[in-house]
Amino acid sequence: MQAYDAIIIGGGASGLIAACALARKGRRVVLLEKQDRVGRKLLSTGNGRCNLTNLGADAGDYHGSRQAARAALKAWPPKKVLAFFDALGIPSTADEAGRAYPMSHQAASVLDALRLGCDEAGATTLTGFRVTRLIPQGGGFEARAEDGRSVRGRLALVCTGGLAAPKLGACGDGYRLLEALGHALIPRHPAIAALKTAPEAVRGLKGIRAEGELSLLADGETLRVEAGEMLFGEGSVSGIAAMQLARQAGDALRAGSPCALRLNFTPGIDPEALLVKRAEELPRRALEDFLNGIVPKRLGQALVRDAGLDMALPAGRLDHAALGRLAGRLGGWRLPVLGTMDFDQAQVTAGGASLKDFDIRCLRSLRVPGLYAAGEVLDVDGDCGGFNLQWAWSSALLAADAMDGALSNSTR
């Protein structure tokens, strides 16, 4: 049986870049992926454009172990990661928000570059290899697959991802492997996911998009405010602005705090002054069409209904109290938050393997010599906008550097 310098379990973003980095340093690497091809989830990132990173990423953009995020970002900040990709033939471009993409704006380009980088540097990739046991033995490791195959290596890196997007292969294998080796697990929950609300509150709004400001309230207190697009579904509100609130909403609900969304469709504008002026200019306009042009028509009608007003009433007949109620919905419509969508509709996993069991300076296990972990399997998750891929890259490259150093020290 061939022995490798490093066994890398998981052929996603972290596994691919770690295998590529180690192989380019001359190490004998085997990359094990349970599916029939590597990088499936990577292809879906950034709506297929692959939001490689965010140039402004810092520890404050992360949850879970921010200390680990800070250490990884210090070792491999966004510009250094982009330089790594540039060396692989992937130049990048960034938008005004700091979100960096491959110049091709195709996630497939990034996957091809990583896959080819592994192949050209001599890394071995084994697909259809689902690791069911990782066994420390003889100063190294044996990784055994469910089909009976096995490989051996001096070091092992677990970067199998989390539980989000099971249709793309997520299943939690890495948690089981690490737990079997004595690592503690932080409870896992969906992050960056649509928020569930009362179906009757958003009935008829499926597919409607609107811009505005969303506030997450728990026990009446504002936890977080996000601005951007919101998308209504059947009993849900999604879009980046809403999905950014999922982690805090889930935490608050599990703690027993009732939650609500406050939707402001006129941020920076006095909604009551706007409607008073509008009613003066359009006195014969029926309320069913009164808000059309400020918000999409069906959304405007939902706000009128929620204010308890007659759709057929002409705007000129609204009294001050009625205008105030409608303005209150336009500038602060409240919807109950009943939960978040499950992992099958989430982008990221909150929670994971506890960083208390790892040296955050190199992501080496404090429980099992020679074992490392990186990426979403660990208790770090970021906000939307390139932060989660940055964690995948920087944590994996940090671990790869440490593994390379450990291999060099062991031969002296």
Tab-separated table of C-alpha atoms in Angstrom:
chain	number	residue	atom	x	y	z
A	1	MET	CA	0.000	0.000	0.000
A	2	GLN	CA	1.402	3.403	-1.010
A	3	ALA	CA	2.048	5.776	1.858
A	4	TYR	CA	1.490	9.491	1.362
A	5	ASP	CA	2.806	12.504	3.205
A	6	ALA	CA	-0.719	13.840	3.648
A	7	ILE	CA	-4.239	12.457	3.460
A	8	ILE	CA	-6.788	15.156	2.719
A	9	ILE	CA	-10.386	14.146	3.342
A	10	GLY	CA	-12.910	16.184	1.386
A	11	GLY	CA	-12.668	17.488	-2.150
A	12	GLY	CA	-14.400	20.816	-1.669
A	13	ALA	CA	-12.876	24.284	-1.612
A	14	SER	CA	-10.662	23.698	1.436
A	15	GLY	CA	-9.530	20.238	0.416
A	16	LEU	CA	-8.698	21.252	-3.136
A	17	ILE	CA	-6.631	24.281	-2.212
A	18	ALA	CA	-4.811	22.423	0.572
A	19	ALA	CA	-3.978	19.525	-1.772
A	20	CYS	CA	-2.813	21.958	-4.421
A	21	ALA	CA	-0.655	23.937	-1.992
A	22	LEU	CA	0.980	20.871	-0.456
A	23	ALA	CA	1.586	19.165	-3.792
A	24	ARG	CA	3.169	22.348	-5.161
A	25	LYS	CA	5.572	22.170	-2.219
A	26	GLY	CA	6.619	18.702	-3.391
A	27	ARG	CA	4.604	16.683	-0.892
A	28	ARG	CA	2.972	13.377	-1.775
A	29	VAL	CA	-0.711	14.084	-1.348
A	30	VAL	CA	-3.880	12.039	-1.736
A	31	LEU	CA	-7.212	13.835	-1.903
A	32	LEU	CA	-10.222	11.696	-0.961
A	33	GLU	CA	-13.714	12.671	-2.138
A	34	LYS	CA	-16.842	10.626	-1.486
A	35	GLN	CA	-18.689	11.855	-4.588
A	36	ASP	CA	-17.860	10.988	-8.174
A	37	ARG	CA	-16.281	14.405	-8.742
A	38	VAL	CA	-14.701	17.141	-6.669
A	39	GLY	CA	-15.911	20.684	-6.063
A	40	ARG	CA	-19.651	20.382	-6.656
A	41	LYS	CA	-20.592	22.964	-4.022
A	42	LEU	CA	-17.876	25.308	-5.250
A	43	LEU	CA	-19.616	25.481	-8.624
A	44	SER	CA	-22.714	26.982	-7.003
A	45	THR	CA	-20.967	29.773	-5.097
A	46	GLY	CA	-21.679	33.372	-5.996
A	47	ASN	CA	-24.597	32.274	-8.194
A	48	GLY	CA	-22.125	30.383	-10.343
A	49	ARG	CA	-19.677	33.294	-10.474
A	50	CYS	CA	-17.627	32.201	-7.418
A	51	ASN	CA	-17.267	35.068	-4.963
A	52	LEU	CA	-13.650	34.185	-4.145
A	53	THR	CA	-13.284	36.503	-1.171
A	54	ASN	CA	-14.044	39.924	0.220
A	55	LEU	CA	-11.142	42.356	0.269
A	56	GLY	CA	-12.342	43.847	3.553
A	57	ALA	CA	-12.656	40.560	5.434
A	58	ASP	CA	-11.760	40.673	9.111
A	59	ALA	CA	-12.624	38.694	12.223
A	60	GLY	CA	-15.757	40.768	12.822
A	61	ASP	CA	-17.337	39.223	9.721
A	62	TYR	CA	-17.279	35.773	11.347
A	63	HIS	CA	-19.154	33.872	14.031
A	64	GLY	CA	-18.183	30.946	16.202
A	65	SER	CA	-14.451	31.114	16.925
A	66	ARG	CA	-13.472	34.599	15.804
A	67	GLN	CA	-9.995	33.976	17.246
A	68	ALA	CA	-9.471	31.188	14.709
A	69	ALA	CA	-10.807	33.383	11.913
A	70	ARG	CA	-8.427	36.166	12.968
A	71	ALA	CA	-5.417	33.816	12.963
A	72	ALA	CA	-6.238	32.414	9.523
A	73	LEU	CA	-6.830	35.874	8.050
A	74	LYS	CA	-3.537	37.111	9.474
A	75	ALA	CA	-1.638	34.265	7.830
A	76	TRP	CA	-3.626	34.276	4.582
A	77	PRO	CA	-5.423	37.612	4.059
A	78	PRO	CA	-7.580	38.133	0.964
A	79	LYS	CA	-4.858	39.689	-1.200
A	80	LYS	CA	-2.482	36.805	-0.475
A	81	VAL	CA	-5.205	34.293	-1.357
A	82	LEU	CA	-5.894	36.124	-4.618
A	83	ALA	CA	-2.175	36.037	-5.408
A	84	PHE	CA	-2.267	32.243	-4.947
A	85	PHE	CA	-5.105	32.014	-7.448
A	86	ASP	CA	-3.344	34.370	-9.833
A	87	ALA	CA	-0.394	31.953	-9.833
A	88	LEU	CA	-2.851	29.214	-10.820
A	89	GLY	CA	-4.035	31.265	-13.796
A	90	ILE	CA	-7.079	32.877	-12.139
A	91	PRO	CA	-6.795	36.666	-12.177
A	92	SER	CA	-9.510	38.399	-10.198
A	93	THR	CA	-11.614	41.531	-10.204
A	94	ALA	CA	-13.482	43.182	-7.330
A	95	ASP	CA	-16.677	45.233	-7.151
A	96	GLU	CA	-17.301	48.379	-5.106
A	97	ALA	CA	-18.283	46.289	-2.061
A	98	GLY	CA	-14.944	44.465	-2.093
A	99	ARG	CA	-16.380	41.192	-3.395
A	100	ALA	CA	-13.721	39.537	-5.547
A	101	TYR	CA	-14.519	37.236	-8.468
A	102	PRO	CA	-12.457	35.411	-11.071
A	103	MET	CA	-12.054	37.588	-14.136
A	104	SER	CA	-14.051	35.000	-16.077
A	105	HIS	CA	-16.932	35.327	-13.566
A	106	GLN	CA	-17.251	31.544	-13.724
A	107	ALA	CA	-16.954	29.230	-10.738
A	108	ALA	CA	-16.021	26.468	-13.186
A	109	SER	CA	-12.799	28.363	-13.946
A	110	VAL	CA	-11.802	28.267	-10.287
A	111	LEU	CA	-12.597	24.591	-9.948
A	112	ASP	CA	-10.654	23.768	-13.112
A	113	ALA	CA	-7.637	25.745	-11.905
A	114	LEU	CA	-7.575	23.955	-8.547
A	115	ARG	CA	-8.136	20.554	-10.113
A	116	LEU	CA	-5.451	21.113	-12.744
A	117	GLY	CA	-3.128	22.581	-10.127
A	118	CYS	CA	-3.444	19.378	-8.109
A	119	ASP	CA	-2.893	17.176	-11.151
A	120	GLU	CA	0.073	19.166	-12.468
A	121	ALA	CA	1.775	19.110	-9.066
A	122	GLY	CA	1.336	15.347	-8.767
A	123	ALA	CA	-1.431	15.082	-6.188
A	124	THR	CA	-3.525	11.906	-6.344
A	125	THR	CA	-7.296	12.348	-6.333
A	126	LEU	CA	-9.553	9.412	-5.458
A	127	THR	CA	-13.281	9.956	-5.986
A	128	GLY	CA	-16.063	7.687	-4.754
A	129	PHE	CA	-13.934	7.252	-1.626
A	130	ARG	CA	-16.147	7.834	1.411
A	131	VAL	CA	-14.013	7.689	4.525
A	132	THR	CA	-15.806	5.893	7.331
A	133	ARG	CA	-12.839	5.525	9.673
A	134	LEU	CA	-9.666	7.507	10.227
A	135	ILE	CA	-7.294	5.429	12.319
A	136	PRO	CA	-4.107	6.775	13.919
A	137	GLN	CA	-1.462	4.089	13.628
A	138	GLY	CA	2.305	3.791	13.471
A	139	GLY	CA	2.960	7.511	13.640
A	140	GLY	CA	0.523	8.182	10.821
A	141	PHE	CA	-3.040	7.489	9.707
A	142	GLU	CA	-5.076	4.968	7.764
A	143	ALA	CA	-8.225	6.198	6.051
A	144	ARG	CA	-10.695	3.423	5.339
A	145	ALA	CA	-13.529	3.717	2.839
A	146	GLU	CA	-16.934	2.103	3.073
A	147	ASP	CA	-16.082	-0.013	0.001
A	148	GLY	CA	-13.060	-1.568	1.742
A	149	ARG	CA	-10.303	0.517	0.179
A	150	SER	CA	-7.770	2.239	2.395
A	151	VAL	CA	-4.847	4.652	2.140
A	152	ARG	CA	-2.115	5.597	4.572
A	153	GLY	CA	-0.390	8.879	5.258
A	154	ARG	CA	1.862	10.580	7.762
A	155	LEU	CA	-0.543	13.471	8.365
A	156	ALA	CA	-4.289	13.914	7.865
A	157	LEU	CA	-6.446	16.945	7.143
A	158	VAL	CA	-10.221	16.788	7.614
A	159	CYS	CA	-12.067	19.370	5.505
A	160	THR	CA	-15.316	17.652	4.611
A	161	GLY	CA	-17.540	20.731	4.909
A	162	GLY	CA	-20.697	21.023	6.957
A	163	LEU	CA	-24.365	20.106	6.645
A	164	ALA	CA	-25.576	22.898	4.349
A	165	ALA	CA	-26.720	21.970	0.818
A	166	PRO	CA	-27.017	18.151	1.150
A	167	LYS	CA	-28.038	17.953	-2.521
A	168	LEU	CA	-24.470	18.980	-3.313
A	169	GLY	CA	-23.018	16.293	-1.072
A	170	ALA	CA	-23.015	17.690	2.461
A	171	CYS	CA	-23.623	14.957	5.023
A	172	GLY	CA	-21.535	15.590	8.138
A	173	ASP	CA	-18.974	12.803	7.686
A	174	GLY	CA	-16.207	15.008	9.064
A	175	TYR	CA	-18.035	15.562	12.319
A	176	ARG	CA	-18.289	11.832	12.867
A	177	LEU	CA	-14.611	11.296	12.067
A	178	LEU	CA	-13.470	14.035	14.440
A	179	GLU	CA	-15.874	13.047	17.208
A	180	ALA	CA	-14.623	9.460	17.018
A	181	LEU	CA	-11.128	10.832	17.633
A	182	GLY	CA	-12.210	12.693	20.762
A	183	HIS	CA	-13.113	16.118	19.410
A	184	ALA	CA	-16.051	18.045	20.871
A	185	LEU	CA	-18.777	19.307	18.556
A	186	ILE	CA	-20.650	22.601	18.842
A	187	PRO	CA	-24.367	22.133	17.898
A	188	ARG	CA	-24.875	22.721	14.170
A	189	HIS	CA	-27.602	24.949	12.749
A	190	PRO	CA	-28.366	26.520	9.356
A	191	ALA	CA	-26.749	29.893	8.670
A	192	ILE	CA	-27.360	32.183	5.680
A	193	ALA	CA	-30.839	30.790	5.115
A	194	ALA	CA	-34.309	32.134	4.397
A	195	LEU	CA	-36.434	33.116	7.375
A	196	LYS	CA	-39.757	31.404	7.977
A	197	THR	CA	-42.744	33.609	8.703
A	198	ALA	CA	-46.495	33.145	9.050
A	199	PRO	CA	-47.792	32.014	5.623
A	200	GLU	CA	-50.901	34.184	5.884
A	201	ALA	CA	-48.759	37.285	6.408
A	202	VAL	CA	-47.069	36.970	3.004
A	203	ARG	CA	-49.818	35.141	1.100
A	204	GLY	CA	-49.805	36.108	-2.577
A	205	LEU	CA	-46.293	37.567	-2.475
A	206	LYS	CA	-44.319	34.577	-3.750
A	207	GLY	CA	-41.671	35.771	-6.178
A	208	ILE	CA	-41.994	39.455	-5.251
A	209	ARG	CA	-38.679	41.285	-4.783
A	210	ALA	CA	-38.190	44.598	-3.022
A	211	GLU	CA	-35.321	46.736	-1.780
A	212	GLY	CA	-35.167	48.068	1.730
A	213	GLU	CA	-33.854	47.716	5.250
A	214	LEU	CA	-34.524	44.673	7.427
A	215	SER	CA	-34.205	44.647	11.203
A	216	LEU	CA	-34.238	41.501	13.312
A	217	LEU	CA	-36.013	41.995	16.623
A	218	ALA	CA	-35.922	39.667	19.616
A	219	ASP	CA	-38.082	40.483	22.628
A	220	GLY	CA	-38.579	43.864	20.974
A	221	GLU	CA	-34.846	44.657	20.902
A	222	THR	CA	-33.004	45.139	17.600
A	223	LEU	CA	-30.318	42.465	17.134
A	224	ARG	CA	-29.100	43.303	13.652
A	225	VAL	CA	-29.982	45.496	10.694
A	226	GLU	CA	-29.272	44.654	7.040
A	227	ALA	CA	-30.048	46.524	3.835
A	228	GLY	CA	-30.589	45.150	0.355
A	229	GLU	CA	-32.928	42.957	-1.617
A	230	MET	CA	-35.615	40.842	-0.021
A	231	LEU	CA	-37.459	38.055	-1.799
A	232	PHE	CA	-40.814	36.745	-0.620
A	233	GLY	CA	-41.695	33.062	-0.795
A	234	GLU	CA	-44.475	30.856	0.504
A	235	GLY	CA	-44.175	31.537	4.203
A	236	SER	CA	-40.639	32.905	3.945
A	237	VAL	CA	-38.468	35.946	3.339
A	238	SER	CA	-35.103	35.455	1.664
A	239	GLY	CA	-32.602	37.490	-0.303
A	240	ILE	CA	-29.152	38.338	1.022
A	241	ALA	CA	-30.384	40.940	3.501
A	242	ALA	CA	-32.814	38.510	5.137
A	243	MET	CA	-30.519	35.489	4.990
A	244	GLN	CA	-27.782	37.411	6.825
A	245	LEU	CA	-30.119	37.465	9.835
A	246	ALA	CA	-30.668	33.693	9.988
A	247	ARG	CA	-27.882	32.850	12.426
A	248	GLN	CA	-28.966	35.410	15.046
A	249	ALA	CA	-32.644	34.562	14.525
A	250	GLY	CA	-31.999	30.886	15.116
A	251	ASP	CA	-29.947	31.575	18.246
A	252	ALA	CA	-32.633	33.862	19.684
A	253	LEU	CA	-35.480	31.464	18.963
A	254	ARG	CA	-33.603	28.543	20.512
A	255	ALA	CA	-33.099	30.719	23.596
A	256	GLY	CA	-36.864	31.188	23.786
A	257	SER	CA	-37.042	34.797	22.581
A	258	PRO	CA	-39.881	35.665	20.181
A	259	CYS	CA	-38.504	37.192	16.991
A	260	ALA	CA	-39.827	39.459	14.291
A	261	LEU	CA	-38.667	41.129	11.108
A	262	ARG	CA	-39.203	44.845	10.643
A	263	LEU	CA	-39.215	45.704	6.943
A	264	ASN	CA	-38.572	49.306	5.978
A	265	PHE	CA	-39.283	49.948	2.308
A	266	THR	CA	-38.419	53.660	2.513
A	267	PRO	CA	-35.099	53.887	4.387
A	268	GLY	CA	-33.968	57.484	4.710
A	269	ILE	CA	-37.426	58.788	3.758
A	270	ASP	CA	-40.269	59.820	6.058
A	271	PRO	CA	-43.014	57.411	4.929
A	272	GLU	CA	-45.855	59.491	6.375
A	273	ALA	CA	-44.744	62.687	4.624
A	274	LEU	CA	-44.380	60.684	1.422
A	275	LEU	CA	-47.926	59.326	1.643
A	276	VAL	CA	-49.517	62.633	2.629
A	277	LYS	CA	-48.005	64.252	-0.456
A	278	ARG	CA	-48.989	61.287	-2.613
A	279	ALA	CA	-52.604	61.386	-1.403
A	280	GLU	CA	-52.785	65.099	-2.234
A	281	GLU	CA	-51.451	64.483	-5.737
A	282	LEU	CA	-53.477	61.307	-6.402
A	283	PRO	CA	-56.699	61.759	-4.425
A	284	ARG	CA	-58.789	59.536	-6.711
A	285	ARG	CA	-56.295	56.661	-6.751
A	286	ALA	CA	-57.812	53.568	-5.107
A	287	LEU	CA	-55.714	52.094	-2.308
A	288	GLU	CA	-55.244	48.856	-4.230
A	289	ASP	CA	-52.962	50.864	-6.561
A	290	PHE	CA	-51.895	53.629	-4.205
A	291	LEU	CA	-48.437	52.258	-3.313
A	292	ASN	CA	-47.657	50.998	-6.808
A	293	GLY	CA	-44.390	52.606	-7.886
A	294	ILE	CA	-43.064	52.841	-4.348
A	295	VAL	CA	-43.184	49.072	-3.900
A	296	PRO	CA	-44.363	46.295	-6.236
A	297	LYS	CA	-48.146	46.315	-6.654
A	298	ARG	CA	-48.914	43.062	-4.818
A	299	LEU	CA	-46.681	44.080	-1.933
A	300	GLY	CA	-48.448	47.434	-1.726
A	301	GLN	CA	-51.787	45.660	-1.549
A	302	ALA	CA	-50.502	43.426	1.250
A	303	LEU	CA	-49.467	46.498	3.227
A	304	VAL	CA	-52.909	48.074	2.695
A	305	ARG	CA	-54.611	44.883	3.923
A	306	ASP	CA	-52.321	44.666	6.941
A	307	ALA	CA	-53.226	48.264	7.823
A	308	GLY	CA	-56.889	47.225	7.829
A	309	LEU	CA	-57.893	49.536	4.978
A	310	ASP	CA	-60.439	49.118	2.180
A	311	MET	CA	-58.754	48.462	-1.161
A	312	ALA	CA	-61.451	50.425	-3.029
A	313	LEU	CA	-61.117	53.538	-0.869
A	314	PRO	CA	-59.756	56.590	-2.780
A	315	ALA	CA	-56.526	57.938	-1.322
A	316	GLY	CA	-58.057	61.398	-0.884
A	317	ARG	CA	-60.496	60.037	1.700
A	318	LEU	CA	-57.804	58.724	4.029
A	319	ASP	CA	-57.854	60.439	7.396
A	320	HIS	CA	-54.698	61.191	9.367
A	321	ALA	CA	-54.929	58.013	11.463
A	322	ALA	CA	-55.352	55.776	8.404
A	323	LEU	CA	-52.431	57.426	6.633
A	324	GLY	CA	-50.341	56.902	9.754
A	325	ARG	CA	-51.200	53.203	9.886
A	326	LEU	CA	-50.279	52.710	6.235
A	327	ALA	CA	-47.071	54.732	6.637
A	328	GLY	CA	-46.222	52.513	9.602
A	329	ARG	CA	-46.415	49.441	7.357
A	330	LEU	CA	-44.398	51.078	4.591
A	331	GLY	CA	-41.624	52.120	6.945
A	332	GLY	CA	-41.803	49.293	9.469
A	333	TRP	CA	-43.907	46.289	8.462
A	334	ARG	CA	-43.526	43.597	11.101
A	335	LEU	CA	-43.562	39.906	10.311
A	336	PRO	CA	-43.146	37.143	12.894
A	337	VAL	CA	-40.016	35.009	12.488
A	338	LEU	CA	-40.928	31.389	13.145
A	339	GLY	CA	-37.557	29.849	12.314
A	340	THR	CA	-35.085	29.387	9.497
A	341	MET	CA	-35.155	27.112	6.494
A	342	ASP	CA	-33.421	23.774	6.968
A	343	PHE	CA	-29.962	22.745	5.787
A	344	ASP	CA	-31.268	21.772	2.367
A	345	GLN	CA	-31.866	25.478	1.673
A	346	ALA	CA	-29.009	26.947	3.729
A	347	GLN	CA	-25.680	28.107	2.359
A	348	VAL	CA	-23.513	27.581	5.433
A	349	THR	CA	-23.385	25.619	8.688
A	350	ALA	CA	-23.120	27.412	12.019
A	351	GLY	CA	-21.314	25.368	14.669
A	352	GLY	CA	-19.049	22.386	14.084
A	353	ALA	CA	-15.885	20.958	15.585
A	354	SER	CA	-14.838	23.025	18.586
A	355	LEU	CA	-11.702	25.116	18.097
A	356	LYS	CA	-10.832	24.478	21.751
A	357	ASP	CA	-9.467	21.149	20.532
A	358	PHE	CA	-7.177	22.780	17.958
A	359	ASP	CA	-4.180	25.059	17.999
A	360	ILE	CA	-5.729	28.003	16.144
A	361	ARG	CA	-2.283	29.165	14.983
A	362	CYS	CA	-1.993	26.152	12.682
A	363	LEU	CA	-5.293	24.222	13.030
A	364	ARG	CA	-3.467	21.170	14.382
A	365	SER	CA	-5.449	18.917	16.689
A	366	LEU	CA	-4.542	19.099	20.379
A	367	ARG	CA	-5.957	15.615	20.850
A	368	VAL	CA	-4.472	13.574	18.007
A	369	PRO	CA	-0.881	14.203	16.842
A	370	GLY	CA	-0.621	14.785	13.106
A	371	LEU	CA	-4.306	15.580	12.614
A	372	TYR	CA	-5.532	18.913	11.184
A	373	ALA	CA	-8.900	20.355	10.137
A	374	ALA	CA	-10.036	23.295	8.034
A	375	GLY	CA	-13.078	24.937	6.494
A	376	GLU	CA	-16.741	24.574	7.323
A	377	VAL	CA	-16.267	21.445	9.445
A	378	LEU	CA	-14.887	23.769	12.140
A	379	ASP	CA	-16.928	26.141	14.294
A	380	VAL	CA	-16.442	29.218	12.112
A	381	ASP	CA	-18.984	30.703	9.720
A	382	GLY	CA	-19.004	34.028	7.966
A	383	ASP	CA	-21.473	36.520	6.623
A	384	CYS	CA	-22.557	36.558	3.005
A	385	GLY	CA	-20.289	38.260	0.469
A	386	GLY	CA	-17.196	36.098	0.016
A	387	PHE	CA	-16.358	35.639	3.689
A	388	ASN	CA	-17.070	31.907	3.867
A	389	LEU	CA	-14.902	31.057	0.875
A	390	GLN	CA	-12.159	33.246	2.359
A	391	TRP	CA	-12.337	31.123	5.520
A	392	ALA	CA	-12.226	27.961	3.420
A	393	TRP	CA	-9.112	29.151	1.576
A	394	SER	CA	-7.236	30.775	4.462
A	395	SER	CA	-7.885	28.007	6.994
A	396	ALA	CA	-6.840	25.316	4.502
A	397	LEU	CA	-3.706	27.189	3.443
A	398	LEU	CA	-2.812	27.825	7.089
A	399	ALA	CA	-3.149	24.102	7.809
A	400	ALA	CA	-1.189	23.195	4.656
A	401	ASP	CA	1.679	25.474	5.685
A	402	ALA	CA	1.740	23.865	9.123
A	403	MET	CA	1.641	20.374	7.670
A	404	ASP	CA	4.510	21.182	5.335
A	405	GLY	CA	6.503	22.484	8.300
A	406	ALA	CA	5.729	19.383	10.362
A	407	LEU	CA	6.843	17.134	7.517
A	408	SER	CA	10.093	19.076	7.158
A	409	ASN	CA	10.793	18.888	10.889
A	410	SER	CA	10.153	15.152	10.996
A	411	THR	CA	12.867	14.466	8.421
A	412	ARG	CA	15.601	16.481	10.159
